[in-house]
mmCIF file of C-alpha atoms in Angstrom:
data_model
loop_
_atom_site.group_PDB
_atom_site.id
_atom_site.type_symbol
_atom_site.label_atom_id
_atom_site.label_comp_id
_atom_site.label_asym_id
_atom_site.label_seq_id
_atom_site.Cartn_x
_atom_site.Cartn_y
_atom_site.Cartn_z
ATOM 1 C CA UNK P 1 20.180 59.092 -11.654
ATOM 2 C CA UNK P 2 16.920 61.136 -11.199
ATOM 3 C CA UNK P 3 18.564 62.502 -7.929
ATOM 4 C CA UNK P 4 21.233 61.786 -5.539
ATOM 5 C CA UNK P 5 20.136 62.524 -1.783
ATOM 6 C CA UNK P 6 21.971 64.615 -0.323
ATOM 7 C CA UNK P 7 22.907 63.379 3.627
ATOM 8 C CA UNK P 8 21.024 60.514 3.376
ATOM 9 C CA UNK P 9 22.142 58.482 6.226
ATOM 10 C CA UNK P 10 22.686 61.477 8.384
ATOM 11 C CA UNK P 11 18.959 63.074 7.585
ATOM 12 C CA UNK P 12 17.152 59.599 8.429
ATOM 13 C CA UNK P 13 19.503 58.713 11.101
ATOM 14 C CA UNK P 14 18.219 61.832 12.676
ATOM 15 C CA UNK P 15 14.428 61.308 11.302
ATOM 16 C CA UNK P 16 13.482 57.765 12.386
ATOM 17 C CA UNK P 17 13.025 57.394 16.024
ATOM 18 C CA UNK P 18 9.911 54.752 15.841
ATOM 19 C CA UNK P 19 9.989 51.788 13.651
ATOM 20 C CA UNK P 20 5.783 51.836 13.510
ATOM 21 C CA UNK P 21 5.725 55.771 13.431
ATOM 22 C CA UNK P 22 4.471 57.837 11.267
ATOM 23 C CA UNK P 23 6.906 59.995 8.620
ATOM 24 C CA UNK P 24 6.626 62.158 5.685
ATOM 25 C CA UNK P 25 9.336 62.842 3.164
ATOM 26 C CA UNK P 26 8.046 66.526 2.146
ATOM 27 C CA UNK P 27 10.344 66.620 -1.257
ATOM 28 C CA UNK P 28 9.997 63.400 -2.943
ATOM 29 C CA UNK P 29 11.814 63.506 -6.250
ATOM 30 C CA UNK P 30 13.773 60.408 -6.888
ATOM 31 C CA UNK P 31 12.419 58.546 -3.696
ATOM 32 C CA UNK P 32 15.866 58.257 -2.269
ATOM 33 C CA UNK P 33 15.361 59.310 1.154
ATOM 34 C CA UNK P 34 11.602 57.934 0.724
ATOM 35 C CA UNK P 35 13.375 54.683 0.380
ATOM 36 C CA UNK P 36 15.779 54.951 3.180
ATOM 37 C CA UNK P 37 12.806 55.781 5.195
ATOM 38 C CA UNK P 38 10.876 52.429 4.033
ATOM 39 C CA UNK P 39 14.298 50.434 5.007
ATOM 40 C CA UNK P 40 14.000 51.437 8.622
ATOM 41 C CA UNK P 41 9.936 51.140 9.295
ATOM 42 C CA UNK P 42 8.276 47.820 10.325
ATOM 43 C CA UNK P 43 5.442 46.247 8.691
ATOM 44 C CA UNK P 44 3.405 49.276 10.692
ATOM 45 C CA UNK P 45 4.906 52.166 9.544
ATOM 46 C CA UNK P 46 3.891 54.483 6.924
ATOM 47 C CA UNK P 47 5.507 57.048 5.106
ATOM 48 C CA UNK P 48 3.495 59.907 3.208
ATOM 49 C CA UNK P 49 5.789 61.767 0.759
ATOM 50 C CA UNK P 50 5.077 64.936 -1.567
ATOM 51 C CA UNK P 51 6.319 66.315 -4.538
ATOM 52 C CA UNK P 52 4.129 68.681 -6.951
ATOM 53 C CA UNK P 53 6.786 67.782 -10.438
ATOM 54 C CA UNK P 54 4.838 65.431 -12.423
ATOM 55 C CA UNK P 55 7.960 63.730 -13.630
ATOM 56 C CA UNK P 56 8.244 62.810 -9.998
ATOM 57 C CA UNK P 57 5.742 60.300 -9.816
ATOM 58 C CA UNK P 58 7.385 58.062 -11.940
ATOM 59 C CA UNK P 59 9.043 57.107 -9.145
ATOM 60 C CA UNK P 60 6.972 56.138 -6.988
ATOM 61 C CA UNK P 61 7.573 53.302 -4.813
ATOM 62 C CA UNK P 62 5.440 49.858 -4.590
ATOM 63 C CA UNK P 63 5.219 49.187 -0.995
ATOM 64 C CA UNK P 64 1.942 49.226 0.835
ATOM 65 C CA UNK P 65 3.246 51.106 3.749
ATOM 66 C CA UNK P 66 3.991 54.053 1.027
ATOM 67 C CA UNK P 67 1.849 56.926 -0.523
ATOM 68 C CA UNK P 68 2.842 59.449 -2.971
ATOM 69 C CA UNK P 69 0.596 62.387 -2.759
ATOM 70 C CA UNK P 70 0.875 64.566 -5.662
ATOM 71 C CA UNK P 71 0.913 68.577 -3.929
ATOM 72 C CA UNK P 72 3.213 71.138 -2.636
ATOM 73 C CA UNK P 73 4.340 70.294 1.002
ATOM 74 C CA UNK P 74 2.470 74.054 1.720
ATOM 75 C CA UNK P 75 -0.552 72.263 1.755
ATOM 76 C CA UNK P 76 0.992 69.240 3.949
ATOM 77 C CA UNK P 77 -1.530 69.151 6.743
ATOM 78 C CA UNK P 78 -5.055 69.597 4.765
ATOM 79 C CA UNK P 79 -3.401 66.640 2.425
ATOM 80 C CA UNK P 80 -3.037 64.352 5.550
ATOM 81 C CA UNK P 81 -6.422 64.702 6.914
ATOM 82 C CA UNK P 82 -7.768 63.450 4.085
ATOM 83 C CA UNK P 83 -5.880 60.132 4.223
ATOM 84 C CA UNK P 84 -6.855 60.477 8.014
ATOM 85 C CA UNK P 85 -3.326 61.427 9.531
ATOM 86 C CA UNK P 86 -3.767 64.449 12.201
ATOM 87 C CA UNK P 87 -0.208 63.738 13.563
ATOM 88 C CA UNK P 88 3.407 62.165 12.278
ATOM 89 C CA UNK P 89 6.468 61.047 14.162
ATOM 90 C CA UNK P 90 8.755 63.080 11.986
ATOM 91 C CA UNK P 91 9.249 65.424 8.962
ATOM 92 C CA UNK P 92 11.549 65.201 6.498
ATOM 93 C CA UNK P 93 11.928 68.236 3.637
ATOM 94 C CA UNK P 94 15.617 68.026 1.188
ATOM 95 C CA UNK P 95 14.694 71.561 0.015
ATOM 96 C CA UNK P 96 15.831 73.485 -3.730
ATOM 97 C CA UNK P 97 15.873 71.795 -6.876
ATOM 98 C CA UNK P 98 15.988 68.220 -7.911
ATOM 99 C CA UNK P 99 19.315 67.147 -9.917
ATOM 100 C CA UNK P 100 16.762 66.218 -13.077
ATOM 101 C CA UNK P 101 15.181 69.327 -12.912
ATOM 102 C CA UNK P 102 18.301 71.274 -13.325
ATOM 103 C CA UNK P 103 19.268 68.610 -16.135
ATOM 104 C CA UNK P 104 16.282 68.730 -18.268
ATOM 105 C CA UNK P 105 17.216 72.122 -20.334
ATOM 106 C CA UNK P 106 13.719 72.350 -21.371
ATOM 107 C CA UNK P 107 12.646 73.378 -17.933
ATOM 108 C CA UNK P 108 14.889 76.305 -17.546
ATOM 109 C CA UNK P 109 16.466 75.727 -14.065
ATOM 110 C CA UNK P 110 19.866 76.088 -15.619
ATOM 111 C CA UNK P 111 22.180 78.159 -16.394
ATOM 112 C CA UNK P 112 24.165 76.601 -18.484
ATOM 113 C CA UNK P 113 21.365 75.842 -21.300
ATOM 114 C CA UNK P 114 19.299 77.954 -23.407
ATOM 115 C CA UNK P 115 15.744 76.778 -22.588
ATOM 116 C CA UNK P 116 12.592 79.159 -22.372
ATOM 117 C CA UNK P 117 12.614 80.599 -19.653
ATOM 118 C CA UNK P 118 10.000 78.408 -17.084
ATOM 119 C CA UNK P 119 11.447 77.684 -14.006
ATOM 120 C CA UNK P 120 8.036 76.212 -12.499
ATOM 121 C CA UNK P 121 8.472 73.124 -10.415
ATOM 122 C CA UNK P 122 4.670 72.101 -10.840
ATOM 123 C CA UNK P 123 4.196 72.986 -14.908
ATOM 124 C CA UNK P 124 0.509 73.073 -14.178
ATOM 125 C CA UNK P 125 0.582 76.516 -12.991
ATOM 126 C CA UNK P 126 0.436 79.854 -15.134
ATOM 127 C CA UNK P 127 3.402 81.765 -13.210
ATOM 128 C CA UNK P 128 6.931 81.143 -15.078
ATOM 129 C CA UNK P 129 10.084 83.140 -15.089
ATOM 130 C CA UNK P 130 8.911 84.626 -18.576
ATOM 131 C CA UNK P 131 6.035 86.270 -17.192
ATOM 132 C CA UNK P 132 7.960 87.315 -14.498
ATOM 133 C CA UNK P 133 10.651 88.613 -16.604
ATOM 134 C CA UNK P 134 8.302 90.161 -19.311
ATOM 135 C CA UNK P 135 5.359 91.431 -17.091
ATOM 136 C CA UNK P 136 7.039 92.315 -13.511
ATOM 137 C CA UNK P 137 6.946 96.500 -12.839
ATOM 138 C CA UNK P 138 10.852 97.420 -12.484
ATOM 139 C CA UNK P 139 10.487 97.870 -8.664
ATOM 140 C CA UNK P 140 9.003 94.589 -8.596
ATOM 141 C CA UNK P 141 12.369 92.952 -9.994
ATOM 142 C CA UNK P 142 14.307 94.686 -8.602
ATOM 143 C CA UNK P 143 13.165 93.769 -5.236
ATOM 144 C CA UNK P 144 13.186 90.260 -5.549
ATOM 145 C CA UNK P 145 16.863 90.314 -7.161
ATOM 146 C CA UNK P 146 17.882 91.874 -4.082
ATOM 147 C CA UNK P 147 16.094 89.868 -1.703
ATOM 148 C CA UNK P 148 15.793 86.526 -3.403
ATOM 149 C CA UNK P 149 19.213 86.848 -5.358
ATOM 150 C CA UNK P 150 20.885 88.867 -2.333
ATOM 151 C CA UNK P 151 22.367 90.829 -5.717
ATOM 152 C CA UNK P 152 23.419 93.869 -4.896
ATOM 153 C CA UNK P 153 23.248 95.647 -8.430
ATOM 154 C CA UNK P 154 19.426 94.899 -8.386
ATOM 155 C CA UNK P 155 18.379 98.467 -9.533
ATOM 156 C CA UNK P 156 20.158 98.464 -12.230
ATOM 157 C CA UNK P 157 19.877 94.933 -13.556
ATOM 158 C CA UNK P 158 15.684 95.437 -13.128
ATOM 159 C CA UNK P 159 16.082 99.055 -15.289
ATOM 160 C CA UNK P 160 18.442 97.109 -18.073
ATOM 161 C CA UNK P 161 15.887 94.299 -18.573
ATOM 162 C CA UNK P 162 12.611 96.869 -18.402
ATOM 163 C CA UNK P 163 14.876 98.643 -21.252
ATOM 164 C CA UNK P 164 15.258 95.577 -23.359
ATOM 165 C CA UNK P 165 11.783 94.354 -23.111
ATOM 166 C CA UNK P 166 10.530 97.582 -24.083
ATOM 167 C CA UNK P 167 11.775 96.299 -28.044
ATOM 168 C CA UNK P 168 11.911 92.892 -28.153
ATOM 169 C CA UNK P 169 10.103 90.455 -25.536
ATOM 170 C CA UNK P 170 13.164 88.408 -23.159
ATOM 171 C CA UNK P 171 12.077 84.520 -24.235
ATOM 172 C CA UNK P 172 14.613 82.430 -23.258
ATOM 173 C CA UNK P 173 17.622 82.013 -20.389
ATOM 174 C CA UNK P 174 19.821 82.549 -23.222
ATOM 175 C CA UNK P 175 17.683 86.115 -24.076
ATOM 176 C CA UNK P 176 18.460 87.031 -20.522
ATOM 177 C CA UNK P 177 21.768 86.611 -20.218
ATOM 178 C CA UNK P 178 22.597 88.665 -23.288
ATOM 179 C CA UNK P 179 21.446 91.220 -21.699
ATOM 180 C CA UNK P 180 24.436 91.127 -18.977
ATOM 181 C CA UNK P 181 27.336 89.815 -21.156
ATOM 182 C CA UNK P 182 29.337 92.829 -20.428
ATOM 183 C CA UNK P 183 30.321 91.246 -16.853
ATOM 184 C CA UNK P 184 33.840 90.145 -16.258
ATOM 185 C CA UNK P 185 34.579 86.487 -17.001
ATOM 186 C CA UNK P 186 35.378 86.153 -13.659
ATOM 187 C CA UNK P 187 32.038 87.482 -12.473
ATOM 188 C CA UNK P 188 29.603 85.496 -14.586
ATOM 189 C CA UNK P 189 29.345 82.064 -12.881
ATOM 190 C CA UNK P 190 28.097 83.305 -9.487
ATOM 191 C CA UNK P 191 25.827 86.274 -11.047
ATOM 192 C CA UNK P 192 23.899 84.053 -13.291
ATOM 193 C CA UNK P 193 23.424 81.319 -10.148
ATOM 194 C CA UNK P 194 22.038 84.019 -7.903
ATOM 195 C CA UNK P 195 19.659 86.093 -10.316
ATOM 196 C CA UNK P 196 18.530 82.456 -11.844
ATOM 197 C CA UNK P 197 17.745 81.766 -8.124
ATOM 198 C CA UNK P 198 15.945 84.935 -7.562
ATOM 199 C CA UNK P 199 13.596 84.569 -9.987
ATOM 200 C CA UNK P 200 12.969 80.695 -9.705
ATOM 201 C CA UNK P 201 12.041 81.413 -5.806
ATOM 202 C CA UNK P 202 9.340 83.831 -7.233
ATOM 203 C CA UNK P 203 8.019 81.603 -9.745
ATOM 204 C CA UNK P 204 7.765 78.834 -7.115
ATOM 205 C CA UNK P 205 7.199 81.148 -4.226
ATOM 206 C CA UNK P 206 9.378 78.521 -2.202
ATOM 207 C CA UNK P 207 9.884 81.110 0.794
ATOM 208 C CA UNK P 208 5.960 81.490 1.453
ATOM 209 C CA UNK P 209 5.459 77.725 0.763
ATOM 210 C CA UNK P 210 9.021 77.003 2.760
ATOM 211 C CA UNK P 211 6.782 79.083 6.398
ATOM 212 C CA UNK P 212 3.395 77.685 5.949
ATOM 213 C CA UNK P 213 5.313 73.887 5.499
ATOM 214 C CA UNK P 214 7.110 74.649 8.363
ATOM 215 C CA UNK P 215 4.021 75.975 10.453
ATOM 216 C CA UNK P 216 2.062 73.180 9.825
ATOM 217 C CA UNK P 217 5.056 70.631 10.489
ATOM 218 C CA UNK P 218 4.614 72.062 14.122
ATOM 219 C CA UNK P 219 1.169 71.521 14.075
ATOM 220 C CA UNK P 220 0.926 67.802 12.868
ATOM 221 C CA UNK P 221 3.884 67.002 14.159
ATOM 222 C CA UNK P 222 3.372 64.569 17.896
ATOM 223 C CA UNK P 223 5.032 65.717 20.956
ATOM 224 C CA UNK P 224 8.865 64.651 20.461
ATOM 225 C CA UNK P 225 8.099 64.099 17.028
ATOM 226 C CA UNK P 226 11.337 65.368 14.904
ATOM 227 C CA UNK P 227 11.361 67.763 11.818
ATOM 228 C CA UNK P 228 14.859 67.292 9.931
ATOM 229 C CA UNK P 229 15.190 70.082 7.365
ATOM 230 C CA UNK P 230 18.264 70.339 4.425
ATOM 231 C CA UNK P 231 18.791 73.581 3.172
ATOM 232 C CA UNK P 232 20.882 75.016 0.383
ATOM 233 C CA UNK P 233 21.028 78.628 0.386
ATOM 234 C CA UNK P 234 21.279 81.013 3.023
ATOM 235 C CA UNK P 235 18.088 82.686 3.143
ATOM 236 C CA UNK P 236 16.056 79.049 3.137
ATOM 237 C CA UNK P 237 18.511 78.097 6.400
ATOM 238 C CA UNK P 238 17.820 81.499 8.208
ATOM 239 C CA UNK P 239 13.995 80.706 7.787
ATOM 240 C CA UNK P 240 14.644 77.198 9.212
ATOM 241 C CA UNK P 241 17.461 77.891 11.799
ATOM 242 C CA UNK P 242 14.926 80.568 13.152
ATOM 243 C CA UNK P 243 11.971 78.718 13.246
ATOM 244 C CA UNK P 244 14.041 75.748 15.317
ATOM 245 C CA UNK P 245 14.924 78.214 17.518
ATOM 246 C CA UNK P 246 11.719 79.678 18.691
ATOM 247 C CA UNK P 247 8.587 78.982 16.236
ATOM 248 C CA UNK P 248 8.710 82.454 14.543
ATOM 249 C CA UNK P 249 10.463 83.839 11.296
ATOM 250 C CA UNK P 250 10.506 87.452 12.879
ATOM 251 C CA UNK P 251 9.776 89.837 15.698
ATOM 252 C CA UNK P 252 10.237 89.210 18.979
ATOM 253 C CA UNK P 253 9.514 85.384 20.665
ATOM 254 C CA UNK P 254 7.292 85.426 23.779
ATOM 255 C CA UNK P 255 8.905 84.590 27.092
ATOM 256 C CA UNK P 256 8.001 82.360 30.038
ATOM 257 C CA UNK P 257 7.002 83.707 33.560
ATOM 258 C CA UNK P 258 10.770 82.915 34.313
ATOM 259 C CA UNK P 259 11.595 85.757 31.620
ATOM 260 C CA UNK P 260 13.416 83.028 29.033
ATOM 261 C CA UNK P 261 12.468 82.658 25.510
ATOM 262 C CA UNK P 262 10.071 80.303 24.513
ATOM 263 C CA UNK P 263 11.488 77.124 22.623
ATOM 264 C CA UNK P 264 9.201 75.368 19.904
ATOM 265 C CA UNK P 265 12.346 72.764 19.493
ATOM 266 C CA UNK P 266 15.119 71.038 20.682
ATOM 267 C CA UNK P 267 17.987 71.257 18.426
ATOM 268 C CA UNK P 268 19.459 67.788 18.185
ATOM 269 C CA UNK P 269 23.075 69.300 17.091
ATOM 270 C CA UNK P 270 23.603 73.344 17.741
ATOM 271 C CA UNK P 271 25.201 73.627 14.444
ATOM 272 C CA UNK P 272 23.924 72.860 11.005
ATOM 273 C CA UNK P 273 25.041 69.540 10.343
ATOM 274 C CA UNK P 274 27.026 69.956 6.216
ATOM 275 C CA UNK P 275 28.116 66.740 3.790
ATOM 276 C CA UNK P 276 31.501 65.791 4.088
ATOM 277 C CA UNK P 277 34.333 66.238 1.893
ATOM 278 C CA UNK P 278 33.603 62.564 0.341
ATOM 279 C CA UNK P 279 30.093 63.376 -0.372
ATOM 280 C CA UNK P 280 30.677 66.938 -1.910
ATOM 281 C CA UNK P 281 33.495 64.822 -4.323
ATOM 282 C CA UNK P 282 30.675 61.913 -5.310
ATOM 283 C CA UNK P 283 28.138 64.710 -5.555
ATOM 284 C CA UNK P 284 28.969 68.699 -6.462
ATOM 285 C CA UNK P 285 25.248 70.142 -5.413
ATOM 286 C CA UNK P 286 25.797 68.681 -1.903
ATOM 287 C CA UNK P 287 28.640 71.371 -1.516
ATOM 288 C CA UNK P 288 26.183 73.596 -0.307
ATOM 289 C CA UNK P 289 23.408 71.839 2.076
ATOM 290 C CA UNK P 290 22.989 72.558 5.568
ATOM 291 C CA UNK P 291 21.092 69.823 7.494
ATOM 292 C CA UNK P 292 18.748 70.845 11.191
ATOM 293 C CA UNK P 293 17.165 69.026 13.214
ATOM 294 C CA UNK P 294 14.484 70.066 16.034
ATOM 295 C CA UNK P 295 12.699 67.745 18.014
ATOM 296 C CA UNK P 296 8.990 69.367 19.303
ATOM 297 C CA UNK P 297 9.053 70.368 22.778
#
């Protein structure tokens, strides 16, 4: 299994409104959802999905309502206009990392392998999680520990690595976390998930590309059209939830004459809709997702 969908029914339940519309399926990966997608459009619907992962487009599907286009879903509206799409009927994005990502050790997403450390979701760029190790200024890690990796420690974990590197250059994931085996047992597990995560949302800059997707799903997106977004960490879902809620990521939204805020969406469910206790059973990495929905006002 390249990669089990997480909330499939639920996410194009929520998605497909118009048989003939038009959809994209921003995170293609194993074409699951891509396929549930195709299952509920008539002869005239299309679907445009993305993924920038090479090995992803070995999946691609052989149906001529279907294109795979071969970017990050940050440059989602340019990529439409060329195939001549200024608006869609609905967005789809299953955010994070694929399930064969984090299983092929040679790309570094784990934790639980020793790989060099990469990290990059598209291996045609420069940026990996070695250069950002190796290369970084200390204040530089440490901030995106902190922010990315919500670690708390992120001072001193940036100074220990600047001291290591200083001798011998930090190659692998295995390099790295030598450098913090004197945590407690009890401590590792959840440590290692959240600084790997730090540093893979720098080498991917997911956050940056997370806004611009999500600004330009607005923009392309028709009147009523419906963006359905699955999250898996907290600082992706306070990006989306906020977005949903009034268009912006921060500051203060404008109000109407009437003094209320103004709404870029209508929230099909008030609260993030999450995978069942059946799902999370068949399929551990759904443990985590958070699933919104916002139709365009």
């Amino acid at each position: 299994m390249y990669h089990n969908p997480v909330l499939l029914r639920q996410s194009v339940d929520d998605l497909v409104t118009n048989p003939d519309g038009i959809y994209v399926d921003c995170t293609f990966g194993g074409g699951g959802h891509s396929r549930e997608i195709l299952s509920r459009l008539s002869d005239k619907g299309k679907l445009f999905s993305f993924d920038q992962d090479l090995d992803a487009l070995k999946n691609t599907i052989e149906d001529p309502r279907f294109t795979l286009i071969n970017q990050n879903f940050r440059f989602l509206e340019n990529s439409l206009l060329m195939y001549g799409i200024p608006q869609v009927d609905g967005i789809l994005a299953d955010l994070g990392v694929s399930s064969h990502q984090f299983d092929q050790a040679e790309r570094g997403f784990s934790t639980r392998s020793n790989a060099p450390l990469d990290m990059r979701m598209n291996v045609m760029q420069s940026l990996d999680a070695k250069r950002v190790i190796n290369d970084y200024e200390e204040d530089q890690l440490a901030d995106i520990f902190y922010y990315y990796g919500e670690l708390r420690e992120a001072r001193k974990l940036a100074r220990d690595i600047a001291y290591h590197r200083k001798t011998k250059k930090i190659n692998t994931t295995e390099d790295l976390k030598k450098l913090f085996s004197y945590l407690p047992p009890h401590k590792v597990n959840k440590f290692y998930a959240q600084l790997f995560q730090a540093i893979r949302i720098e080498v991917n800059q997911e956050l940056e590309a997370l806004k611009e997707m999500l600004v330009q799903s607005y923009n392309i997106l028709k009147p009523e059209g419906r963006l359905v977004v699955i999250s898996y960490h907290s600082l992706e879902d306070r990006l989306v939830k906020r977005f949903l809620k009034n268009g912006m990521f921060e500051g203060e939204p404008e109000r109407d004459i009437y003094g209320n805020y103004k709404k870029a969406f209508e929230l099909v469910k008030s609260k993030a809709v999450i995978p069942d206790d059946q799902e999370i059973e068949e399929n551990s990495r759904a443990r985590s997702a958070k699933m919104r929905t916002g139709i365009k006002i």
